[in-house]
Tab-separated table of C-alpha atoms in Angstrom:
chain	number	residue	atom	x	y	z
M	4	UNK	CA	6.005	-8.140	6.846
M	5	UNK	CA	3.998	-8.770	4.039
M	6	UNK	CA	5.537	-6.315	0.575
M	7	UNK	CA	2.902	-4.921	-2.246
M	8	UNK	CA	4.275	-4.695	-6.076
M	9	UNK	CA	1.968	-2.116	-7.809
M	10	UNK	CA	1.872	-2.624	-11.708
M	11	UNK	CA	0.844	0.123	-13.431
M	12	UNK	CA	0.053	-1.186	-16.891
M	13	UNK	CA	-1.531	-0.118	-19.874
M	14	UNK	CA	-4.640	-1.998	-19.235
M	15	UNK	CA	-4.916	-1.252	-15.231
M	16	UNK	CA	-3.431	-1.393	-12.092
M	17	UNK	CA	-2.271	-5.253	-11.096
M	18	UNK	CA	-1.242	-5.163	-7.367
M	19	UNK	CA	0.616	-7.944	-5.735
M	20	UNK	CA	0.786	-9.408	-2.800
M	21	UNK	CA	3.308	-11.758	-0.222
M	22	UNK	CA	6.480	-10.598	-2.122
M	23	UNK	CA	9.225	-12.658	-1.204
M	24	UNK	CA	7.042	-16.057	-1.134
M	25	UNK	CA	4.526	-16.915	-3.732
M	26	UNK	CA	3.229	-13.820	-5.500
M	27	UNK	CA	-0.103	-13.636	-5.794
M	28	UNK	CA	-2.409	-11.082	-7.868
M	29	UNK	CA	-4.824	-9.406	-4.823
M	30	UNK	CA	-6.601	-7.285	-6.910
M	31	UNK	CA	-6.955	-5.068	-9.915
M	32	UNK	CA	-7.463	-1.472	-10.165
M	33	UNK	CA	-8.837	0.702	-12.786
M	34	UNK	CA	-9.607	-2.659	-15.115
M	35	UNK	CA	-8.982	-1.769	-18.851
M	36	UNK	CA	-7.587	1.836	-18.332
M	37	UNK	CA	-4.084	2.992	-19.448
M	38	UNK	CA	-1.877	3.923	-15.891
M	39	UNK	CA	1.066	6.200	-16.497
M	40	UNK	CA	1.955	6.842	-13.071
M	41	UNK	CA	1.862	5.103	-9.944
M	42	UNK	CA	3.504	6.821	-6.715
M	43	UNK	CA	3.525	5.355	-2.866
M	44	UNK	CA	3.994	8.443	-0.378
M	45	UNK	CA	6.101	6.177	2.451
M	46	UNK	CA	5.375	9.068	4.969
M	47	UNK	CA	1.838	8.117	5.214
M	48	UNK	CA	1.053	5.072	2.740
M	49	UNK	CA	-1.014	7.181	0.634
M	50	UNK	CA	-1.173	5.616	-2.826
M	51	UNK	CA	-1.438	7.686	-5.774
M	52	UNK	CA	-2.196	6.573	-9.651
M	53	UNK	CA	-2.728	8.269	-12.930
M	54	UNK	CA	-4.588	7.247	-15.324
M	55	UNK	CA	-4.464	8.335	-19.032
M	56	UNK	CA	-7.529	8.264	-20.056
M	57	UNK	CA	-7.570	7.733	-24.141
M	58	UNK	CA	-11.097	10.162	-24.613
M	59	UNK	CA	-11.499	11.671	-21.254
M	60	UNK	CA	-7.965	13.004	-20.787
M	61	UNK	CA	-5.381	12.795	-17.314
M	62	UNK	CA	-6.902	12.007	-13.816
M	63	UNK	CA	-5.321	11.691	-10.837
M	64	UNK	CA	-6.429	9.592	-8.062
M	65	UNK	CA	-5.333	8.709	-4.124
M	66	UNK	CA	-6.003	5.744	-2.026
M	67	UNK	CA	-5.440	5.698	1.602
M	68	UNK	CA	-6.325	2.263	2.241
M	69	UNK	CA	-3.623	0.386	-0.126
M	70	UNK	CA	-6.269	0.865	-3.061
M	71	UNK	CA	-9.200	-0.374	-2.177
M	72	UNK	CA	-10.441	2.533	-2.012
M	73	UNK	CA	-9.803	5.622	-4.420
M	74	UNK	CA	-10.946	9.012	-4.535
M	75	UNK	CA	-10.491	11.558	-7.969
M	76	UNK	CA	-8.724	14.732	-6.970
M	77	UNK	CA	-7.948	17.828	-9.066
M	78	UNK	CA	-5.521	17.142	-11.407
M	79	UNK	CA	-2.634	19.908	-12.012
M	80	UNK	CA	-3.914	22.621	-14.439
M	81	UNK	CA	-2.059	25.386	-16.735
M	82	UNK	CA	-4.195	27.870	-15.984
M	83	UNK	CA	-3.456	29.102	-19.573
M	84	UNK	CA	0.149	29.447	-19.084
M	85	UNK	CA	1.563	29.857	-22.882
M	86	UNK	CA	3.969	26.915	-23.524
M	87	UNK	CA	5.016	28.737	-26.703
M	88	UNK	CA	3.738	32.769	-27.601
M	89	UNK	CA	0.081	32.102	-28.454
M	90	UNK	CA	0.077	28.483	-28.115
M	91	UNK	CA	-1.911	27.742	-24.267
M	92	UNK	CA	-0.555	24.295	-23.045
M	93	UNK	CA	-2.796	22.024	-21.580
M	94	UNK	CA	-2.127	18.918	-19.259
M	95	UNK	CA	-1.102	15.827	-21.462
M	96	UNK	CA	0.157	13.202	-18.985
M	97	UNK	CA	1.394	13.050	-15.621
M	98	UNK	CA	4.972	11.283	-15.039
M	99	UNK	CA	6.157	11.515	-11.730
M	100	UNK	CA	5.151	12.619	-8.206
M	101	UNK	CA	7.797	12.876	-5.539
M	102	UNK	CA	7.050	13.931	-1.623
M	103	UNK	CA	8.502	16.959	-0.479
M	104	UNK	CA	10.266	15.734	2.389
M	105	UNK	CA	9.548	14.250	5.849
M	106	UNK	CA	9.675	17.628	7.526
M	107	UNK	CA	6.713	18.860	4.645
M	108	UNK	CA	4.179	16.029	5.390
M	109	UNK	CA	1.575	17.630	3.140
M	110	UNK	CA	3.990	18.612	0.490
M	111	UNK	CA	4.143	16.899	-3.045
M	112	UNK	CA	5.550	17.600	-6.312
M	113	UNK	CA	4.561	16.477	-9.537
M	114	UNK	CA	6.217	16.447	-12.709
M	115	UNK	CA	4.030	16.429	-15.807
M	116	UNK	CA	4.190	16.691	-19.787
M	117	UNK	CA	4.371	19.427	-21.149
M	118	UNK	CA	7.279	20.549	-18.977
M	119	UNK	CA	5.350	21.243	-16.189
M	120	UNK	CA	6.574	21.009	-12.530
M	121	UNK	CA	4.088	21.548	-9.924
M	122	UNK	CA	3.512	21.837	-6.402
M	123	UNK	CA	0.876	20.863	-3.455
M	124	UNK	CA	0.945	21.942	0.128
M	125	UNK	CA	-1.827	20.091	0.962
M	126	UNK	CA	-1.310	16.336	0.459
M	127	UNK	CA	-2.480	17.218	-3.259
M	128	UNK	CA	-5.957	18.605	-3.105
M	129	UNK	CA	-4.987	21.571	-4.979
M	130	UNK	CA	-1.653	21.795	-7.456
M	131	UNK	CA	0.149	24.852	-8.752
M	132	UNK	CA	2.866	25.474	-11.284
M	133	UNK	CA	6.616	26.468	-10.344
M	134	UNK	CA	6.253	29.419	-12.306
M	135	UNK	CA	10.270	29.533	-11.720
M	136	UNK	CA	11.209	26.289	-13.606
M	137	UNK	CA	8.015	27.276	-16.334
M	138	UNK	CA	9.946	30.899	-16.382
M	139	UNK	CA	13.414	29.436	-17.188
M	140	UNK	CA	14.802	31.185	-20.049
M	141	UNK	CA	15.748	27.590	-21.318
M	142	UNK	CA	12.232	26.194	-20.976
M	143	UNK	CA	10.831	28.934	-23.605
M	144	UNK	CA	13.559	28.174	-26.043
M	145	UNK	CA	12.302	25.474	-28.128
M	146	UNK	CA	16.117	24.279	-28.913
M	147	UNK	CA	16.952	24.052	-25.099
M	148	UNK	CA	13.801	22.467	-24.524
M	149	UNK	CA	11.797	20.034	-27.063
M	150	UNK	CA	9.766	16.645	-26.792
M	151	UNK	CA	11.415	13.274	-27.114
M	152	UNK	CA	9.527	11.208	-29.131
M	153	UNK	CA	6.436	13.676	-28.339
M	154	UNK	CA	5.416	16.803	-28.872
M	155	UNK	CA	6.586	18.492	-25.643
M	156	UNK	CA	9.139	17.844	-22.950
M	157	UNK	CA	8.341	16.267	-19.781
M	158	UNK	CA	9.363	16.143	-16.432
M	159	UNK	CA	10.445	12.088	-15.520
M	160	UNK	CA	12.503	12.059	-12.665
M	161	UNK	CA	12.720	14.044	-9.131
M	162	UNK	CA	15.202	13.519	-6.999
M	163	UNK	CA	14.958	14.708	-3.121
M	164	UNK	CA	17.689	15.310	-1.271
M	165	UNK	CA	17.306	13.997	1.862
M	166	UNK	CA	19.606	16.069	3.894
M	167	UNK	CA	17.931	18.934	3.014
M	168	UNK	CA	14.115	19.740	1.574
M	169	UNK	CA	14.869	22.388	-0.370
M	170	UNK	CA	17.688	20.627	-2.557
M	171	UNK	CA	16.421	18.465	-5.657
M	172	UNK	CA	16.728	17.745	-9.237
M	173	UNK	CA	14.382	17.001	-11.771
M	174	UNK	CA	14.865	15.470	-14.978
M	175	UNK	CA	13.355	16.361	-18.103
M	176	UNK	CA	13.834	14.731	-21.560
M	177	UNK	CA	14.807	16.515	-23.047
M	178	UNK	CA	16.095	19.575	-21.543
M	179	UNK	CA	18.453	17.245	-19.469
M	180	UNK	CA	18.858	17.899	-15.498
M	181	UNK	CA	17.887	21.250	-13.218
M	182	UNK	CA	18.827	21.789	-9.436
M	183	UNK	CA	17.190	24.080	-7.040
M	184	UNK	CA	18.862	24.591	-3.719
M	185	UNK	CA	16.102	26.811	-2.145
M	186	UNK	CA	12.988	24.623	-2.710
M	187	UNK	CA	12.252	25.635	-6.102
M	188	UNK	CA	12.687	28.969	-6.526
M	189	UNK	CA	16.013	29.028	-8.986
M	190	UNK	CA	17.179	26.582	-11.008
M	191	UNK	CA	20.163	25.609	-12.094
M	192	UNK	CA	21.249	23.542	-15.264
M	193	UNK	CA	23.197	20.375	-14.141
M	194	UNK	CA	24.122	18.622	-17.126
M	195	UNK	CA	28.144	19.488	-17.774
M	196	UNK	CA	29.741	16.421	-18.505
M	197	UNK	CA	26.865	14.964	-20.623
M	198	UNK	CA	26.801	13.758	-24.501
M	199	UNK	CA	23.491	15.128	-26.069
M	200	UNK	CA	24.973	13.384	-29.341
M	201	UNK	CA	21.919	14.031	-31.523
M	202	UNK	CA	22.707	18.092	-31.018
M	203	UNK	CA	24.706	19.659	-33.424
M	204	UNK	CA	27.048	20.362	-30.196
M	205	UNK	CA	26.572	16.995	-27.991
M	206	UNK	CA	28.172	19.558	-24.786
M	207	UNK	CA	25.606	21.929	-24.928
M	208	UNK	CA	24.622	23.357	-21.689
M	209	UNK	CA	20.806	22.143	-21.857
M	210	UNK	CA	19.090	20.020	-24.222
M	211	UNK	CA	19.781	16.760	-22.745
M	212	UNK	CA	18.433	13.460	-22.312
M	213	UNK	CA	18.130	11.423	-19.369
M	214	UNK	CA	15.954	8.922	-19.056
M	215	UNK	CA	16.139	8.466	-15.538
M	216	UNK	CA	17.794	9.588	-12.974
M	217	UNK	CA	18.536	8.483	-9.043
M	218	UNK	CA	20.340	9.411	-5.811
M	219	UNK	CA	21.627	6.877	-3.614
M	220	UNK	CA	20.021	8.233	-0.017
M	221	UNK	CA	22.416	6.950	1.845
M	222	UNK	CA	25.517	8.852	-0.099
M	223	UNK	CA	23.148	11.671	-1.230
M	224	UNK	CA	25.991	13.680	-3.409
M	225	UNK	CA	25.819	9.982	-5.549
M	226	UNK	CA	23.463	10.410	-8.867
M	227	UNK	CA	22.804	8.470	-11.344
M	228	UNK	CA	21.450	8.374	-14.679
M	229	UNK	CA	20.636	6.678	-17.819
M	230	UNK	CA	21.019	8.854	-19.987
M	231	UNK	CA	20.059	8.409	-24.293
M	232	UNK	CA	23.177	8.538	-24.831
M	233	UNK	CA	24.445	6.597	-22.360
M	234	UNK	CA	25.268	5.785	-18.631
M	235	UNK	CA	26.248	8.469	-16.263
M	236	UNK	CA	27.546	8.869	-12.601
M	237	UNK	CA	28.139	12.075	-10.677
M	238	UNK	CA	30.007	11.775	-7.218
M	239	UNK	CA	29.550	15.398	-6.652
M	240	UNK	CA	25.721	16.026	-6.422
M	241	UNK	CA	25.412	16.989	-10.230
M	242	UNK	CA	28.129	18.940	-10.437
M	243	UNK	CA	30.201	16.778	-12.839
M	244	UNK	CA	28.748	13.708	-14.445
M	245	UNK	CA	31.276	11.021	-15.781
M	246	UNK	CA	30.514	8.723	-18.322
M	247	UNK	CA	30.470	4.816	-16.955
M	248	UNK	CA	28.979	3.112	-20.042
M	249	UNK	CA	30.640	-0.465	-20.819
M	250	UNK	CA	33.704	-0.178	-21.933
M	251	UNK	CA	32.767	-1.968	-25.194
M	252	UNK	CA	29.647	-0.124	-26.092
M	253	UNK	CA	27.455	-2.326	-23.562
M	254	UNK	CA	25.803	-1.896	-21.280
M	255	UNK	CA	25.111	1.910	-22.847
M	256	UNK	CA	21.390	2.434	-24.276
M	257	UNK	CA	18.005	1.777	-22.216
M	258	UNK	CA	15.677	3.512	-20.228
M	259	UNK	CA	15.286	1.095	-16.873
M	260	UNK	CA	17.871	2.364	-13.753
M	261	UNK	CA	17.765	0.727	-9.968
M	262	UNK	CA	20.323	1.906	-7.379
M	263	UNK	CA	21.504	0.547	-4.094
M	264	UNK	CA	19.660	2.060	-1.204
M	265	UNK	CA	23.231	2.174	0.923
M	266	UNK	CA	26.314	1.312	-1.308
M	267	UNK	CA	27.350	4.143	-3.409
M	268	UNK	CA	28.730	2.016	-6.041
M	269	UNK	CA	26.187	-0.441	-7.029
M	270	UNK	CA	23.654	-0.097	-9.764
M	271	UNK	CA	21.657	-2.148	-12.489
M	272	UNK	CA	20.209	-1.451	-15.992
M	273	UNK	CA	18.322	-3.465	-18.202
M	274	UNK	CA	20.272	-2.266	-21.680
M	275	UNK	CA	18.296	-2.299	-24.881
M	276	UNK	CA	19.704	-1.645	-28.471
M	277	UNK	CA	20.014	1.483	-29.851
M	278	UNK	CA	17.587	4.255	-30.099
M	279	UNK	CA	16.342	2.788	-33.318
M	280	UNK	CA	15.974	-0.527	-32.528
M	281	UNK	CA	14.830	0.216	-29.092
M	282	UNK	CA	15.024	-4.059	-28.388
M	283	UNK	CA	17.131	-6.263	-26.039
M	284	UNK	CA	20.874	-6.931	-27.500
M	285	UNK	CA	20.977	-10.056	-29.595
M	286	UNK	CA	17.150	-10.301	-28.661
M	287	UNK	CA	18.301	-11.909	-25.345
M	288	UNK	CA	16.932	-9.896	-21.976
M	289	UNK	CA	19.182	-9.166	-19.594
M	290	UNK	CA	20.512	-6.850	-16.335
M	291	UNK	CA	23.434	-5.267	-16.297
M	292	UNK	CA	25.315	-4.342	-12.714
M	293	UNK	CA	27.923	-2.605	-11.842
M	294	UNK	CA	29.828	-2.624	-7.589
M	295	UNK	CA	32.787	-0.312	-8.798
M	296	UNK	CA	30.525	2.649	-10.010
M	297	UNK	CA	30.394	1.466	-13.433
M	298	UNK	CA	33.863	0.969	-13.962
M	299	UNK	CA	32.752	-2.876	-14.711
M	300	UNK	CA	29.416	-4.397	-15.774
M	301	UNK	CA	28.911	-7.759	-15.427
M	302	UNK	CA	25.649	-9.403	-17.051
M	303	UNK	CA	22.699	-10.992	-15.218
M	304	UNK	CA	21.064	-13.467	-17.473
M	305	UNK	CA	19.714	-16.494	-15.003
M	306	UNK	CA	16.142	-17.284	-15.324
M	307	UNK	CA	16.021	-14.369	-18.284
M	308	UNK	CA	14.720	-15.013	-22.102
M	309	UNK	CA	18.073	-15.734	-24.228
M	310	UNK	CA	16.895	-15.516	-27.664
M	311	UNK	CA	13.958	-14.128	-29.581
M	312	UNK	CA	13.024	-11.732	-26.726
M	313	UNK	CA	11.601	-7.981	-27.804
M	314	UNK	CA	10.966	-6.337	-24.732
M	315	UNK	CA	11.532	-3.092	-23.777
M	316	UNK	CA	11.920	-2.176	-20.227
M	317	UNK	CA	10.680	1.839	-19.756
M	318	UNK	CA	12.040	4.152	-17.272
M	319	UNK	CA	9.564	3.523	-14.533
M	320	UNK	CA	9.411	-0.097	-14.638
M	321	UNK	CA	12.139	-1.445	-12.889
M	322	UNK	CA	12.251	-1.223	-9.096
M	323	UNK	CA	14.447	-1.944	-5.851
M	324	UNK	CA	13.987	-2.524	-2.291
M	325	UNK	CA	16.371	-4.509	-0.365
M	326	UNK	CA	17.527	-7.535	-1.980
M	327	UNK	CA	15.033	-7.638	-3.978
M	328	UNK	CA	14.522	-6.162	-7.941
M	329	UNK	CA	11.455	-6.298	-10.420
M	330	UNK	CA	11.298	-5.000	-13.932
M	331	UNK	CA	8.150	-5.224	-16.196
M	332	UNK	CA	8.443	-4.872	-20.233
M	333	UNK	CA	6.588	-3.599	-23.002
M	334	UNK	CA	5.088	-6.957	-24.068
M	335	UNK	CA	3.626	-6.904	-20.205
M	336	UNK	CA	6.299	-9.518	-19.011
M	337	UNK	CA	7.411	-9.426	-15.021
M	338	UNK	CA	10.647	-10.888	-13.809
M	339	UNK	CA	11.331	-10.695	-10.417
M	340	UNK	CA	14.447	-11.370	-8.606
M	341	UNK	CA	15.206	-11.954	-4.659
M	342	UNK	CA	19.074	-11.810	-4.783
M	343	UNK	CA	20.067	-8.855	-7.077
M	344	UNK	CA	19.645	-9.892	-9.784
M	345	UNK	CA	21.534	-12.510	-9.906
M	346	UNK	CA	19.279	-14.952	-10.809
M	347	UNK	CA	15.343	-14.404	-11.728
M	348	UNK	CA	12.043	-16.088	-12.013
M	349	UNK	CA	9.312	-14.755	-14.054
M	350	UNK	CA	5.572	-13.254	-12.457
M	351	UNK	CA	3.598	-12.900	-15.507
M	352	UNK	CA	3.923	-13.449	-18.953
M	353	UNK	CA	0.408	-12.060	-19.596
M	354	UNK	CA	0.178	-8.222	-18.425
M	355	UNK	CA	-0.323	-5.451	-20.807
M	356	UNK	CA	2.367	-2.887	-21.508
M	357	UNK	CA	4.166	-2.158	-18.343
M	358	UNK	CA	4.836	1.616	-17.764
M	359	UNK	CA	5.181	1.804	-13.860
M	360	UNK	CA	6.516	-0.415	-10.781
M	361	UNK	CA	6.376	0.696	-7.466
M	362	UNK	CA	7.132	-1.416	-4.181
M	363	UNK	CA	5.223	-0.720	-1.361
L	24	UNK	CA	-35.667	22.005	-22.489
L	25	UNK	CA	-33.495	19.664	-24.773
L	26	UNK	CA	-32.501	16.056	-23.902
L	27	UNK	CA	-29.614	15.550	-23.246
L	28	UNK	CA	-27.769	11.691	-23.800
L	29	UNK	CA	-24.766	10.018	-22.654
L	30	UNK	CA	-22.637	7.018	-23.903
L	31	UNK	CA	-22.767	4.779	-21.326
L	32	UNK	CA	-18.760	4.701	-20.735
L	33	UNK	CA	-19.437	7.793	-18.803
L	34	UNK	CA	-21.417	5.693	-16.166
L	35	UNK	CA	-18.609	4.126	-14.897
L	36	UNK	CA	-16.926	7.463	-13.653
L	37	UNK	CA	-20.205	8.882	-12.944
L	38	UNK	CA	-22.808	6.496	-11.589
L	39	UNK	CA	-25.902	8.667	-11.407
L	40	UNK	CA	-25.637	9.848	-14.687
L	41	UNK	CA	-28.600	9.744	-16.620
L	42	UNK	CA	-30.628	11.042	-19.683
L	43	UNK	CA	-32.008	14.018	-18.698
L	44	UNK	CA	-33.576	17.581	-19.629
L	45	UNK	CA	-31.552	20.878	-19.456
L	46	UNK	CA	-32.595	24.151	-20.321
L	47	UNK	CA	-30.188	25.953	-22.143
L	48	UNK	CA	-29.100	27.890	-25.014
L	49	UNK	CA	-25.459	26.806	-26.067
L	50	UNK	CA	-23.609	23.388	-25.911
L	51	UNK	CA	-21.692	25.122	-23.239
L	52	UNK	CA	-24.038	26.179	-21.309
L	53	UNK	CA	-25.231	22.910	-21.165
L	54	UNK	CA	-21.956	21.323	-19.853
L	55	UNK	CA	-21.677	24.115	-17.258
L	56	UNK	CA	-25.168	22.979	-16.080
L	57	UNK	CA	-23.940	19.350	-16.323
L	58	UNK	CA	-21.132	20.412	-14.102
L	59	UNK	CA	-23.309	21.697	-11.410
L	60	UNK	CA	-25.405	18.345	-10.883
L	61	UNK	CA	-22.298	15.998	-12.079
L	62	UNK	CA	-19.193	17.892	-10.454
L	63	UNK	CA	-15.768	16.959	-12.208
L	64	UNK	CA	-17.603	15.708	-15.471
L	65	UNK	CA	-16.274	19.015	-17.224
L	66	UNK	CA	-12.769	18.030	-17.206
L	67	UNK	CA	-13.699	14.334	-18.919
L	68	UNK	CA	-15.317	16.369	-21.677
L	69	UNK	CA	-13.134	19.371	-22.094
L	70	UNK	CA	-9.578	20.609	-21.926
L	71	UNK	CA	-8.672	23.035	-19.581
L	72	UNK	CA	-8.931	25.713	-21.643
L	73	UNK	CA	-12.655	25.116	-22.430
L	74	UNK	CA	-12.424	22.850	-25.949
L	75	UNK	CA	-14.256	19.547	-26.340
L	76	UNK	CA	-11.398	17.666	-26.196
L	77	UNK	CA	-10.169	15.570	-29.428
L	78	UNK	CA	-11.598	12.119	-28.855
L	79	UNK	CA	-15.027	13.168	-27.613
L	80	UNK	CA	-17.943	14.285	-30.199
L	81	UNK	CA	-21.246	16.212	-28.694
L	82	UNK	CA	-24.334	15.997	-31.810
L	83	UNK	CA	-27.039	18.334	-31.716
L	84	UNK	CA	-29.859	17.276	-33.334
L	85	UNK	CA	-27.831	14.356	-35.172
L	86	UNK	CA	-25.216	16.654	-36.298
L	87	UNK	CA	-21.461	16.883	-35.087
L	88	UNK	CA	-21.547	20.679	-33.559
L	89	UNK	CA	-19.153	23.263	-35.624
L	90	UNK	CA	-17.736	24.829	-32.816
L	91	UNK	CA	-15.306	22.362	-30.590
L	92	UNK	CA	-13.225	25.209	-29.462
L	93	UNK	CA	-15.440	27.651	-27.682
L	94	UNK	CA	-18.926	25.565	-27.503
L	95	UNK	CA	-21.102	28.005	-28.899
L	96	UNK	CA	-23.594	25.755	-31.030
L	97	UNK	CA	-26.732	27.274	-30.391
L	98	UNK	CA	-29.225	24.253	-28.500
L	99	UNK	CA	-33.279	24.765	-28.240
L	100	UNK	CA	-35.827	23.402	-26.304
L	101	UNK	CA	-36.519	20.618	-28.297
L	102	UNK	CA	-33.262	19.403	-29.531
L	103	UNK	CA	-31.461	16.291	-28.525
L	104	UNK	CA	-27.918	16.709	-27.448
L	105	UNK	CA	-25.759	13.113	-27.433
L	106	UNK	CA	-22.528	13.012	-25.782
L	107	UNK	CA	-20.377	9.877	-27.500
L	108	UNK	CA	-16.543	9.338	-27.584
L	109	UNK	CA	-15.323	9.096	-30.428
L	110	UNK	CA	-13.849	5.733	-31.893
L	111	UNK	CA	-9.950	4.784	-31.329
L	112	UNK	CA	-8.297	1.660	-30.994
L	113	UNK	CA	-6.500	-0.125	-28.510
C-alpha cells in the first residue's frame, strides 16, 4: 500500500509519494502560495487545504482525487458577529478541520482565527459558527481569551472522541482547552491542573496555552498536550491534567506533539528553547519520547543535526502513523523516521517554512 | 461605461478574466457586477464585511479611491478603474 506525506509549506503544497521506500516528490500544489492548513477526511479521502493568501485573504479548497484536482468552496464567514462590542471580526486564517465522526459522514468542523469554531453538515459546502463556543462568557472577556503572538485567539486543535460524536475538545491558544459532551452545544473549561505562568495567577480557570493537543483513540480518556508552559497528560478525559515535563527542565517547551495510535503511554516532542528563544536546545535538533507517560524522556538524536541547527518545529508539523514519524521545520527541513524515532534520515533540506504534515 | 483593469495575478484564480467595460456608478457597484460574471472574485478583493481588503488598491482614474471601507468612490462612464495588489514581501 503505497502512503502520501502532504507538506503544507509556506510556498505550496509538496506531496509525497512511496513512503516507506524511496520518497519521491509526485507533485506540487498551489506553487508559491502560503498553506496553513492541510486536513485528510479518512472517511472518504477527501483532501482539504487552506491557503493564506498574502493580498487576497483565506480560501479553502477540497480535492477528491488525492489533489489533482481541487475545487474553491465557501470559506467560513462571521456574518458580522462582533468579536469585541463594535469591533466585527472577520476570517483571518483557518487552523484546523476535524470530521465529525464516522456516524456524521457529511459532518466537519473547523477551527479558525479569530476564535471561531464552525460547523458543516454537508461535507463543507456551506459553514456556520457555534454560536455556543462564540457565546461563552469567557470568549468575550478579553483576559480569558487573547491572541498568542497575534491579535486574536485561535482555535488549533480538535479532538473527537471516538466513542461518542458528540464528545470533543478543542484547543485554543490562548484560552486553553473546552469540552462539549452534547455535540457542541455547552462547553466546558478543561484546563484545571494547568500552569498559564505568564498570568498573574498561572491556575486560572481559562486563559491557557496549549499548543497542541491529542487523544490516544485507542484509550480515548488519554490526552495529551504541549502546552507553553510545558508538557501535560490527563488520564481522565480532561478532567485533571498532570504535569510530565522532564524532570530537569527538558524536554518542557515546543510546539510539535505525536501520540501512539494504541499504547496509552507513549508520546514524542520535538522540544525547542524557551519562548524567547523559540530554537532547538544547544542548537542540536532532537525528539524527545516518553513509554511511561512522561514519567521518563529519553532523547532521539540519530540521523538529527547536532550543532548549529535553528529550526523550529510548529504544532502541525510533526506527524504519526504506524511506525513511522515525520516532522518538518521552519527553515523547510523534513526528517523522516521508520522506527519511532529512533533513528532518522532527512527528505528535504530545501522546502519553505513548514506549517502542516498530514499522512495520508 | 468605464474600463475596468486587472493585475494579472488575478488570472491565475480566475482564467477568463479580462479587461472589460462595466457600467456603473460606484467602485462597489462595480465589484458587485464583477461578481455576477466572475463568481467568488468578491471575497479575493474584499473582507467579509464589504472593505477592500488591506493589501489590495482599486485607482480610479489614476488615483487610490478614498473610501476602502464602504466603496463609495463615485466611477463614470469614461473612467478607468485598475485593480492592483498592493506590494509586500516574501
Amino acid at each position: 500500500m503505497q502512503t502520501k506525506l502532504l507538506v503544507g509549506s509556506s510556498k505550496g503544497l509538496v506531496i509525497y509519494n512511496n513512503f516507506g521506500s524511496e520518497l519521491k516528490i509526485i507533485s506540487v500544489q498551489f506553487e508559491g502560495l502560503p498553506i496553513s492548513m492541510v486536513y485528510v477526511d479518512e472517511r472518504t479521502n477527501t483532501w482539504w487545504v487552506a491557503v493564506s493568501h498574502r493580498h487576497w485573504g483565506e480560501k479553502l479548497h477540497r480535492s477528491q482525487d488525492e489533489g489533482n484536482h481541487w475545487q474553491e468552496v465557501e470559506v467560513p464567514n462571521y456574518n458580522n458577529y462582533q468579536y469585541a462590542p463594535g469591533k466585527v471580526a472577520s476570517l483571518k486564517k483557518i487552523w484546523m478541520m476535524q470530521h465529525a465522526g464516522v456516524d456524521r459522514p457529511e459532518e466537519l468542523w473547523l477551527g479558525t482565527e479569530p476564535g471561531g469554531l464552525f460547523y458543516s453538515n454537508n461535507n463543507g459546502n456551506k459553514f456556520h459558527m457555534v454560536e455556543s463556543l462564540w457565546n461563552h462568557p469567557s470568549r468575550q472577556d478579553p483576559k480569558q481569551w487573547f491572541g498568542a503572538g497575534k491579535d486574536y485567539p485561535f482555535i488549533h486543535s480538535i479532538v473527537l472522541d471516538p466513542r461518542d460524536s458528540n464528545h470533543l475538545f478543542v484547543g485554543v491558544s490562548c484560552a486553553g482547552v473546552f469540552e462539549t459532551q452534547d455535540g457542541g452545544k455547552n462547553w466546558q473549561a478543561k484546563n484545571t491542573g494547568l500552569v498559564a505562568a505568564y498570568l498573574p495567577n498561572p491556575n486560572a480557570e481559562i486563559g491557557h496555552d496549549p499548543h497542541r493537543i491529542l487523544l490516544c483513540p485507542k484509550h480515548p480518556d488519554v490526552l495529551w498536550q504541549q502546552n507553553h508552559c510545558g508538557i501535560f497528560k490527563s488520564t481522565d478525559s480532561g478532567e485533571i491534567w498532570e504535569d510530565i515535563s522532564g524532570q530537569s527542565g527538558f524536554p518542557k517547551y515546543g510546539f510539535a506533539l505525536a501520540i501512539d495510535e494504541h499504547d496509552p503511554l507513549t508520546a514524542w516532542v520535538v522540544p525547542a528553547h524557551s519562548d524567547e528563544q523559540r530554537i532547538p536546545v544547544d542548537l542540536k535538533v532532537v525528539v524527545c519520547k516518553t513509554t511511561d507517560g512522561g514519567k521518563n524522556w529519553i532523547t532521539l538524536s540519530r540521523g538529527l543535526p547536532d550543532s548549529n541547527a535553528f529550526d523550529l518545529v510548529l504544532r502541525h508539523s510533526f506527524v504519526k502513523k504506524g511506525n513511522t514519524l515525520a516532522f518538518g521545520t521552519n527553515n523547510g527541513n523534513l526528517y523522516l523516521s521508520d522506527d519511532e524515532g529512533n533513528s532518522w534520515k532527512v527528505i528535504s533540506q530545501n522546502l519553505a517554512m513548514i506549517n502542516y504534515l498530514t499522512l495520508a | 461605461m468605464a474600463r475596468v483593469k486587472f493585475t494579472s495575478a488575478l488570472k491565475r484564480f480566475f482564467p477568463t478574466l479580462t479587461e472589460m467595460d462595466i457600467s456603473a456608478t460606484t467602485v462597489k457597484e462595480t465589484l458587485q457586477l464583477l461578481e455576477i460574471t466572475h463568481p467568488g472574485i468578491l471575497g479575493y478583493l474584499t473582507e467579509e464585511n464589504g472593505q477592500l481588503r488591506k493589501h489590495v488598491n482599486i485607482f480610479v482614474k489614476g488615483e487610490l479611491i478614498r473610501d476602502r471601507v464602504t466603496l463609495n468612490d463615485a466611477v463614470t462612464a469614461k473612467d478607468e478603474l485598475i485593480i492592483f495588489q498592493a506590494l509586500s514581501g516574501g
